[in-house]
Amino acid sequence: EVQLVESGGGLVQPGRSLRLSCTSSGFTFGDYAMSWVRQAPGKGLEWVGFIRSKAYGGTTEYAASVKGRFTISRDDSKSIAYLQMNSLKTEDTAVYYCSRAGELLDPDYWGQGTLVTVSS
Amino acid sequence: DIQMTQSPSAMSASVGDRVTITCRASQGISNYLAWFQQKPGKVPKRLIYAASSLQSGVPSRFSGSGSGTEFTLTISSLQPEDFATYYCLQHNSYPFTFGPGTKVDIK
């Protein structure tokens, strides 16, 4: 059974940093790209970015709203994907979901999400 | 960036109704379109991938169609557990973009 568990969310002040982790099990982590999607309170879904598998260079893509501030990385030996968030803004407040990218790179399995609140 | 629109933004329907939701892309995306269902307080769930392929375990009353710029999600006979918000996602080009969602509630 595919399982994705996010951790690391919480309350953080504007301008500070936070790192989210996504611990995966139930599949061969290194074979898949991994995505992050967020949802602000009461709003729709927003694709944040993803990281390709090492077989495809382990490169990353980001939404314009987070490019240059957020970095996605992965540790295949631990089956963990990370989302490093720097220079956080109040508008980054959201539930952050980790997801596995399916064969066509759309999210096929999702974690339960972790809430990030950016506030002074 | 590719913009996604959905219509309607909200609708009221009755159990047993046939429901159709439309998603349009600002430029052609071939069949790189997925549909997700999200119930209040719950995690999004993929229903359809590659525009028309049914996710394993999803009831056959859900179907998807379309290619290029116009896509539809159809629920052939709405069930009580189908009241939710539905989102489309284009994954043809970066950044991937979701539609704004269609909320389906009880009439």
XYZ file of N, CA and C in Angstrom:
681
model
N 0.852 -1.197 0.000
C 0.000 0.000 0.000
C 0.888 1.248 0.000
N 0.602 2.141 -0.933
C 1.357 3.399 -1.007
C 0.972 4.285 0.171
N 1.974 4.757 0.888
C 1.734 5.688 1.986
C 2.700 6.853 1.896
N 2.164 8.043 2.110
C 2.954 9.270 2.112
C 2.599 10.028 3.383
N 3.598 10.393 4.161
C 3.350 11.086 5.420
C 4.187 12.356 5.467
N 3.499 13.496 5.504
C 4.198 14.781 5.592
C 4.450 15.140 7.052
N 5.502 15.877 7.275
C 5.806 16.385 8.602
C 6.566 17.691 8.456
N 6.638 18.428 9.576
C 7.428 19.650 9.574
C 6.632 20.936 9.515
N 5.326 20.827 9.387
C 4.510 22.033 9.336
C 4.427 22.725 10.691
N 3.872 23.925 10.696
C 3.724 24.657 11.944
C 3.596 26.144 11.696
N 3.735 26.896 12.774
C 3.645 28.347 12.722
C 5.039 28.935 12.543
N 5.173 29.833 11.583
C 6.472 30.452 11.319
C 6.246 31.916 10.974
N 7.202 32.750 11.330
C 7.085 34.186 11.064
C 7.423 34.500 9.611
N 6.840 35.557 9.073
C 7.199 35.970 7.709
C 8.703 36.207 7.596
N 9.254 35.780 6.467
C 10.676 35.939 6.216
C 11.525 34.779 6.690
N 10.955 33.925 7.534
C 11.713 32.784 8.051
C 11.613 31.585 7.124
N 12.260 30.498 7.520
C 12.308 29.281 6.700
C 11.672 28.111 7.433
N 11.319 27.113 6.643
C 10.740 25.880 7.184
C 11.033 24.769 6.189
N 11.273 23.572 6.689
C 11.475 22.435 5.793
C 10.435 21.374 6.087
N 9.723 20.973 5.039
C 8.756 19.886 5.137
C 9.398 18.595 4.637
N 8.985 17.508 5.237
C 9.443 16.183 4.812
C 8.249 15.337 4.398
N 8.491 14.445 3.475
C 7.463 13.505 3.019
C 8.086 12.114 3.040
N 7.701 11.328 4.010
C 8.237 9.981 4.156
C 7.330 9.001 3.445
N 7.911 8.202 2.554
C 7.117 7.353 1.663
C 7.376 5.880 1.932
N 6.378 5.066 1.633
C 6.516 3.619 1.737
C 5.515 2.954 0.807
N 5.742 1.681 0.568
C 4.798 0.912 -0.244
C 5.083 0.925 -1.727
N 6.172 1.583 -2.144
C 6.556 1.591 -3.556
C 8.052 1.883 -3.629
N 8.634 1.671 -4.785
C 10.068 1.921 -4.973
C 10.259 3.412 -5.200
N 10.557 4.110 -4.124
C 10.595 5.576 -4.117
C 11.473 6.125 -5.234
N 12.630 5.551 -5.424
C 13.578 6.087 -6.388
C 13.113 6.041 -7.826
N 12.079 5.274 -8.102
C 11.578 5.137 -9.471
C 10.587 6.230 -9.852
N 10.185 7.052 -8.899
C 9.102 8.004 -9.138
C 9.520 9.452 -8.921
N 8.926 10.346 -9.720
C 8.975 11.772 -9.420
C 8.041 12.025 -8.246
N 8.329 13.072 -7.495
C 7.518 13.431 -6.330
C 7.111 14.899 -6.441
N 5.850 15.161 -6.083
C 5.284 16.502 -6.234
C 4.862 17.080 -4.899
N 4.737 18.405 -4.874
C 4.111 19.102 -3.758
C 2.974 19.955 -4.310
N 1.846 19.912 -3.608
C 0.667 20.701 -3.954
C 0.207 21.378 -2.673
N -0.271 22.606 -2.746
C -0.747 23.274 -1.541
C -2.170 23.792 -1.714
N -2.789 24.065 -0.579
C -4.162 24.555 -0.583
C -4.313 25.561 0.550
N -4.458 26.824 0.201
C -4.693 27.867 1.194
C -6.072 27.661 1.813
N -6.277 28.136 3.017
C -7.560 27.927 3.705
C -8.740 28.406 2.868
N -9.667 27.503 2.617
C -10.870 27.848 1.861
C -10.664 28.056 0.375
N -9.480 27.754 -0.130
C -9.164 28.000 -1.535
C -8.958 26.682 -2.289
N -8.634 26.813 -3.569
C -8.410 25.648 -4.409
C -6.998 25.106 -4.310
N -6.735 24.116 -5.142
C -5.431 23.464 -5.152
C -4.444 24.256 -6.007
N -3.209 24.310 -5.558
C -2.146 24.970 -6.311
C -0.937 24.042 -6.392
N -0.528 23.721 -7.606
C 0.663 22.914 -7.812
C 1.888 23.734 -7.449
N 2.747 23.193 -6.604
C 3.937 23.913 -6.123
C 5.162 23.547 -6.956
N 5.341 22.253 -7.181
C 6.509 21.834 -7.952
C 6.751 20.349 -7.825
N 7.774 19.881 -8.517
C 8.112 18.467 -8.372
C 9.587 18.211 -8.677
N 10.020 17.027 -8.299
C 11.381 16.592 -8.561
C 11.326 15.271 -9.307
N 12.068 15.201 -10.391
C 12.097 13.968 -11.179
C 12.905 12.903 -10.456
N 12.742 11.691 -10.888
C 13.566 10.613 -10.360
C 15.003 10.791 -10.848
N 15.931 10.116 -10.195
C 17.346 10.207 -10.581
C 17.537 9.733 -12.024
N 16.725 8.784 -12.444
C 16.827 8.273 -13.811
C 16.575 9.373 -14.844
N 15.852 10.395 -14.430
C 15.560 11.539 -15.313
C 16.279 12.784 -14.832
N 17.370 12.564 -14.128
C 18.243 13.662 -13.749
C 17.963 14.277 -12.393
N 16.854 13.884 -11.744
C 16.538 14.453 -10.440
C 16.312 15.950 -10.484
N 15.950 16.474 -11.639
C 15.757 17.915 -11.782
C 14.384 18.335 -11.291
N 14.215 19.629 -11.141
C 13.015 20.160 -10.505
C 12.289 21.174 -11.389
N 11.021 21.352 -11.112
C 10.175 22.367 -11.739
C 9.348 23.020 -10.635
N 9.064 24.309 -10.793
C 8.348 25.048 -9.752
C 7.287 25.968 -10.339
N 6.295 26.254 -9.515
C 5.346 27.309 -9.850
C 6.043 28.658 -9.716
N 5.576 29.625 -10.491
C 6.201 30.955 -10.467
C 6.120 31.592 -9.082
N 5.042 31.272 -8.353
C 4.821 31.899 -7.044
C 5.856 31.484 -5.995
N 6.567 30.384 -6.238
C 7.527 29.892 -5.242
C 8.947 29.785 -5.801
N 9.087 29.968 -7.086
C 10.400 29.807 -7.714
C 11.393 30.783 -7.122
N 12.559 30.262 -6.769
C 13.596 31.086 -6.159
C 13.527 31.116 -4.638
N 12.398 30.705 -4.075
C 12.245 30.682 -2.607
C 12.136 29.256 -2.078
N 11.519 28.381 -2.856
C 11.292 26.990 -2.429
C 12.231 26.065 -3.202
N 12.684 25.023 -2.531
C 13.539 24.030 -3.176
C 13.055 22.633 -2.805
N 12.866 21.814 -3.803
C 12.478 20.425 -3.579
C 13.720 19.551 -3.760
N 13.892 18.615 -2.849
C 15.002 17.669 -2.944
C 14.509 16.288 -2.536
N 15.382 15.313 -2.653
C 14.987 13.949 -2.312
C 16.179 13.168 -1.780
N 15.892 12.209 -0.916
C 16.890 11.280 -0.409
C 16.335 9.891 -0.675
N 16.777 9.291 -1.767
C 16.233 8.003 -2.160
C 16.598 6.903 -1.168
N 17.710 7.054 -0.458
C 18.108 6.030 0.503
C 17.163 5.969 1.691
N 16.481 7.083 1.942
C 15.533 7.143 3.058
C 14.075 7.207 2.593
N 13.860 7.263 1.270
C 12.505 7.388 0.707
C 11.801 8.638 1.223
N 12.529 9.744 1.230
C 11.980 11.007 1.727
C 12.151 12.089 0.660
N 11.089 12.855 0.471
C 11.150 14.069 -0.341
C 11.040 15.262 0.597
N 11.724 16.330 0.239
C 11.739 17.524 1.076
C 11.224 18.729 0.306
N 10.654 19.662 1.071
C 10.311 20.964 0.512
C 10.907 22.005 1.448
N 11.984 22.629 0.991
C 12.625 23.701 1.754
C 11.985 25.009 1.352
N 11.420 25.702 2.322
C 10.702 26.951 2.051
C 11.428 28.097 2.740
N 11.944 29.024 1.956
C 12.659 30.188 2.478
C 11.871 31.460 2.204
N 12.228 32.509 2.911
C 11.591 33.826 2.711
C 10.074 33.695 2.675
N 9.536 33.025 3.672
C 8.104 32.743 3.670
C 7.280 34.015 3.781
N 6.130 33.984 3.113
C 5.205 35.104 3.097
C 3.873 34.649 3.700
N 3.073 35.607 4.126
C 1.774 35.237 4.700
C 0.930 34.457 3.694
N 1.103 34.762 2.412
C 0.312 34.071 1.390
C 0.771 32.633 1.131
N 1.834 32.214 1.787
C 2.254 30.807 1.714
C 1.501 29.937 2.716
N 0.689 30.566 3.554
C -0.119 29.799 4.510
C -1.032 28.850 3.762
N -0.913 27.567 4.077
C -1.663 26.536 3.340
C -1.431 25.184 3.967
N -2.264 24.239 3.579
C -1.963 22.827 3.794
C -1.095 22.380 2.627
N 0.033 21.760 2.946
C 0.958 21.293 1.914
C 0.843 19.776 1.811
N 0.528 19.336 0.606
C 0.396 17.909 0.322
C 1.603 17.422 -0.477
N 2.117 16.302 -0.061
C 3.111 15.578 -0.844
C 2.353 14.572 -1.712
N 2.799 14.360 -2.916
C 2.144 13.368 -3.753
C 3.170 12.668 -4.632
N 2.850 11.443 -4.963
C 3.672 10.717 -5.917
C 3.212 11.110 -7.305
N 4.164 11.345 -8.189
C 3.815 11.672 -9.574
C 3.674 10.376 -10.353
N 2.527 10.198 -10.977
C 2.270 8.987 -11.741
C 3.063 8.948 -13.036
N 2.735 7.988 -13.852
C 3.458 7.773 -15.104
C 3.470 9.013 -15.992
N 2.381 9.761 -15.981
C 2.294 10.986 -16.772
C 2.614 12.228 -15.944
N 3.125 12.016 -14.762
C 3.602 13.050 -13.839
C 2.509 13.790 -13.100
N 1.246 13.390 -13.269
C 0.209 13.987 -12.438
C 0.170 13.230 -11.108
N -0.279 13.877 -10.030
C -0.268 13.232 -8.702
C -1.242 12.063 -8.630
N -0.734 10.862 -8.328
C -1.666 9.734 -8.237
C -1.970 9.331 -6.792
N -1.009 9.453 -5.903
C -1.253 9.202 -4.488
C -0.838 10.427 -3.686
N -1.626 10.727 -2.632
C -1.434 11.938 -1.855
C -1.246 11.595 -0.376
N -0.422 12.408 0.305
C -0.348 12.324 1.749
C -1.514 13.058 2.388
N -1.534 13.047 3.713
C -2.634 13.682 4.451
C -2.473 15.197 4.552
N -1.302 15.672 4.278
C -1.065 17.114 4.304
C -0.546 17.594 5.650
N 0.179 18.705 5.606
C 0.658 19.344 6.817
C 0.410 20.833 6.698
N -0.075 21.445 7.772
C -0.447 22.852 7.734
C 0.745 23.740 8.051
N 0.962 24.716 7.189
C 1.977 25.742 7.405
C 1.260 27.070 7.560
N 1.503 27.726 8.673
C 0.899 29.034 8.936
C 2.011 30.063 9.051
N 1.963 31.054 8.185
C 2.970 32.111 8.195
C 2.323 33.369 8.760
N 2.738 33.721 9.949
C 2.118 34.851 10.641
C 3.061 35.385 11.698
N 2.959 36.682 11.933
C 3.774 37.298 12.981
C 3.027 37.282 14.306
N 2.102 30.636 -18.979
C 1.484 29.542 -18.251
C 0.107 29.222 -18.863
N -0.261 27.952 -18.766
C -1.567 27.537 -19.249
C -2.611 27.805 -18.171
N -3.673 28.501 -18.562
C -4.759 28.797 -17.637
C -5.856 27.754 -17.816
N -6.391 27.308 -16.701
C -7.486 26.337 -16.725
C -8.745 26.982 -16.169
N -9.847 26.812 -16.858
C -11.131 27.284 -16.350
C -12.076 26.096 -16.218
N -12.996 26.210 -15.304
C -13.991 25.160 -15.102
C -15.385 25.783 -15.079
N -16.337 25.055 -15.618
C -17.724 25.502 -15.529
C -18.636 24.306 -15.292
N -19.670 24.490 -14.459
C -19.885 25.695 -13.660
C -18.910 25.747 -12.479
N -18.916 26.859 -11.761
C -18.078 26.934 -10.553
C -18.756 26.219 -9.394
N -20.077 26.161 -9.447
C -20.847 25.444 -8.432
C -22.161 25.002 -9.044
N -22.691 23.934 -8.479
C -23.974 23.441 -8.960
C -24.677 22.650 -7.877
N -25.987 22.661 -7.961
C -26.796 21.846 -7.073
C -27.426 20.743 -7.901
N -27.383 19.539 -7.386
C -27.925 18.393 -8.106
C -28.544 17.396 -7.140
N -29.359 16.532 -7.688
C -30.049 15.525 -6.881
C -29.432 14.153 -7.104
N -29.591 13.298 -6.134
C -29.139 11.915 -6.284
C -29.817 11.314 -7.519
N -29.020 10.669 -8.342
C -29.522 10.080 -9.574
C -29.343 10.945 -10.801
N -29.031 12.231 -10.607
C -28.826 13.136 -11.739
C -27.560 12.777 -12.501
N -27.576 13.112 -13.784
C -26.370 13.057 -14.603
C -25.703 14.428 -14.501
N -24.436 14.436 -14.154
C -23.706 15.685 -13.923
C -22.530 15.767 -14.898
N -22.387 16.932 -15.505
C -21.262 17.158 -16.416
C -20.537 18.427 -16.013
N -19.237 18.311 -15.857
C -18.364 19.438 -15.519
C -17.390 19.622 -16.678
N -17.196 20.874 -17.075
C -16.313 21.179 -18.202
C -15.049 21.875 -17.720
N -13.951 21.518 -18.322
C -12.649 22.137 -18.033
C -12.049 22.565 -19.371
N -11.611 23.810 -19.423
C -11.009 24.320 -20.657
C -9.598 24.833 -20.389
N -8.708 24.544 -21.322
C -7.323 24.992 -21.233
C -7.107 26.158 -22.188
N -6.238 27.079 -21.800
C -5.990 28.269 -22.618
C -5.193 27.951 -23.878
N -4.574 26.772 -23.904
C -3.928 26.290 -25.124
C -3.963 24.766 -25.098
N -3.672 24.159 -26.219
C -3.803 22.718 -26.323
C -2.880 21.952 -25.382
N -3.449 20.931 -24.747
C -2.681 20.126 -23.797
C -2.768 18.638 -24.140
N -3.129 18.323 -25.383
C -3.294 16.932 -25.782
C -4.263 16.253 -24.794
N -3.857 15.131 -24.224
C -4.721 14.465 -23.233
C -4.097 14.489 -21.847
N -3.219 15.459 -21.576
C -2.544 15.551 -20.283
C -3.428 16.286 -19.276
N -4.501 15.616 -18.926
C -5.515 16.216 -18.077
C -5.983 15.164 -17.073
N -6.013 15.543 -15.815
C -6.494 14.656 -14.753
C -7.628 15.342 -13.996
N -8.483 14.533 -13.406
C -9.586 15.024 -12.574
C -9.425 14.494 -11.153
N -9.700 15.376 -10.181
C -9.585 15.035 -8.766
C -10.884 15.386 -8.056
N -11.192 14.597 -7.058
C -12.334 14.845 -6.189
C -11.810 15.170 -4.803
N -12.379 16.194 -4.173
C -12.000 16.512 -2.805
C -13.246 16.773 -1.982
N -13.392 16.014 -0.925
C -14.480 16.220 0.026
C -13.976 17.127 1.141
N -14.868 17.847 1.815
C -14.448 18.795 2.851
C -13.544 18.149 3.903
N -12.416 18.768 4.148
C -11.479 18.283 5.151
C -10.713 17.037 4.767
N -10.848 16.621 3.529
C -10.203 15.377 3.086
C -9.132 15.647 2.032
N -8.376 14.617 1.761
C -7.294 14.679 0.780
C -7.877 14.529 -0.628
N -7.361 15.286 -1.596
C -7.807 15.073 -2.981
C -7.540 13.641 -3.438
N -8.415 13.180 -4.313
C -8.322 11.811 -4.821
C -8.406 11.861 -6.350
N -7.456 11.202 -7.011
C -7.497 11.184 -8.477
C -8.596 10.250 -8.958
N -9.427 10.773 -9.871
C -10.506 9.979 -10.452
C -10.172 9.504 -11.868
N -9.630 10.429 -12.650
C -9.392 10.219 -14.076
C -7.987 10.698 -14.401
N -7.270 9.948 -15.217
C -5.985 10.397 -15.718
C -5.957 10.240 -17.231
N -5.028 10.912 -17.859
C -4.931 10.908 -19.325
C -6.289 11.204 -19.963
N -7.006 12.130 -19.363
C -8.289 12.658 -19.850
C -9.462 11.695 -19.765
N -9.213 10.401 -19.949
C -10.352 9.483 -20.041
C -10.126 8.136 -19.372
N -8.983 7.958 -18.724
C -8.701 6.664 -18.082
C -9.158 6.703 -16.632
N -9.908 5.699 -16.251
C -10.474 5.641 -14.903
C -9.443 5.106 -13.921
N -9.213 5.835 -12.849
C -8.310 5.375 -11.789
C -8.842 4.086 -11.188
N -7.962 3.163 -10.916
C -8.353 1.901 -10.299
C -9.120 2.154 -9.004
N -10.241 1.451 -8.855
C -11.039 1.566 -7.643
C -12.106 2.638 -7.692
N -12.083 3.460 -8.724
C -13.084 4.532 -8.870
C -14.326 3.957 -9.570
N -15.512 4.257 -9.053
C -16.730 3.699 -9.666
C -16.883 4.065 -11.133
N -17.464 3.175 -11.889
C -17.591 3.363 -13.336
C -18.595 4.436 -13.717
N -19.331 4.996 -12.745
C -20.248 6.102 -13.078
C -19.463 7.386 -13.412
N -18.182 7.396 -13.063
C -17.328 8.522 -13.422
C -16.680 8.238 -14.777
N -16.682 9.246 -15.647
C -15.989 9.118 -16.917
C -15.452 10.474 -17.343
N -14.404 10.428 -18.138
C -13.804 11.655 -18.644
C -13.647 11.580 -20.147
N -13.689 12.732 -20.787
C -13.502 12.778 -22.232
C -12.865 14.097 -22.609
N -12.417 14.161 -23.850
C -11.867 15.396 -24.370
C -10.415 15.279 -24.763
N -9.978 16.273 -25.488
C -8.584 16.355 -25.912
C -8.345 17.761 -26.432
N -7.106 18.204 -26.352
C -6.803 19.539 -26.857
C -7.060 20.613 -25.823
N -8.184 21.296 -25.923
C -8.481 22.378 -24.996
C -9.775 22.194 -24.205
N -10.600 21.241 -24.560
C -11.883 21.084 -23.868
C -12.073 19.663 -23.368
N -12.444 19.572 -22.095
C -12.548 18.287 -21.422
C -13.812 18.264 -20.568
N -14.345 17.083 -20.361
C -15.509 16.951 -19.486
C -15.337 15.786 -18.518
N -15.871 15.988 -17.335
C -16.021 14.930 -16.346
C -17.522 14.688 -16.210
N -17.939 13.458 -16.364
C -19.347 13.114 -16.260
C -19.559 12.111 -15.141
N -20.570 12.374 -14.342
C -21.030 11.407 -13.346
C -22.403 10.951 -13.841
N -22.513 9.700 -14.190
C -23.719 9.244 -14.882
C -24.962 9.233 -13.994
N -24.775 8.919 -12.731
C -25.896 8.892 -11.789
C -25.337 9.281 -10.425
N -25.567 10.521 -10.034
C -24.938 11.075 -8.831
C -25.364 10.309 -7.580
N -24.378 9.960 -6.777
C -24.629 9.259 -5.519
C -24.339 10.186 -4.337
N -24.885 9.881 -3.157
C -24.678 10.778 -2.002
C -23.212 11.035 -1.697
N -22.367 10.047 -1.930
C -20.939 10.211 -1.619
C -20.189 11.036 -2.663
N -20.879 11.446 -3.734
C -20.228 12.214 -4.798
C -20.294 13.720 -4.573
N -20.990 14.156 -3.539
C -21.057 15.586 -3.279
C -19.691 16.029 -2.758
N -19.053 16.899 -3.543
C -17.648 17.239 -3.324
C -17.266 18.360 -4.276
N -16.000 18.762 -4.207
C -15.441 19.711 -5.167
C -14.542 18.941 -6.123
N -14.659 19.267 -7.394
C -13.904 18.580 -8.439
C -12.945 19.560 -9.106
N -11.713 19.110 -9.286
C -10.665 19.932 -9.902
C -10.076 19.210 -11.109
N -9.784 19.974 -12.149
C -8.991 19.435 -13.247
C -7.557 19.940 -13.094
N -6.631 19.203 -13.679
C -5.211 19.571 -13.641
C -4.612 19.301 -15.007
N -3.941 20.324 -15.576
C -3.191 20.081 -16.801
C -1.756 19.778 -16.427
N -1.211 18.737 -17.017
C 0.193 18.378 -16.778
C 0.908 18.180 -18.101
N 0.561 19.055 -19.042
C 1.213 19.029 -20.347
C 2.483 19.868 -20.344
N 2.439 20.998 -19.645
C 3.606 21.862 -19.621
C 3.723 22.538 -18.272
N 4.962 22.960 -17.963
C 5.234 23.556 -16.660
C 5.007 25.065 -16.694
N 4.482 25.603 -15.594
C 4.045 24.897 -14.398
C 2.700 24.206 -14.619
N 2.532 23.036 -14.004
C 1.228 22.401 -14.042
C 0.226 23.342 -13.379
N -1.018 23.314 -13.815
C -2.016 24.221 -13.266
C -3.348 23.507 -13.061
N -3.944 23.799 -11.902
C -5.271 23.283 -11.586
C -6.335 24.268 -12.049
N -7.508 23.737 -12.347
C -8.666 24.585 -12.505
C -9.130 25.078 -11.139
N -10.030 26.063 -11.121
C -10.474 26.659 -9.856
C -11.437 25.787 -9.059
N -11.926 24.713 -9.648
C -12.803 23.803 -8.926
C -14.271 23.997 -9.252
N -15.023 22.915 -9.119
C -16.475 22.925 -9.264
C -17.064 22.237 -8.044
N -17.843 22.972 -7.292
C -18.460 22.408 -6.090
C -19.829 21.849 -6.446
N -20.019 20.582 -6.144
C -21.297 19.915 -6.397
C -21.969 19.668 -5.045
N -23.118 20.307 -4.842
C -23.813 20.068 -3.579
C -25.244 19.594 -3.810
N -25.896 19.315 -2.708
C -27.208 18.682 -2.765
C -28.302 19.706 -3.044
N -29.156 19.406 -4.012
C -30.279 20.290 -4.302
C -31.364 20.092 -3.243
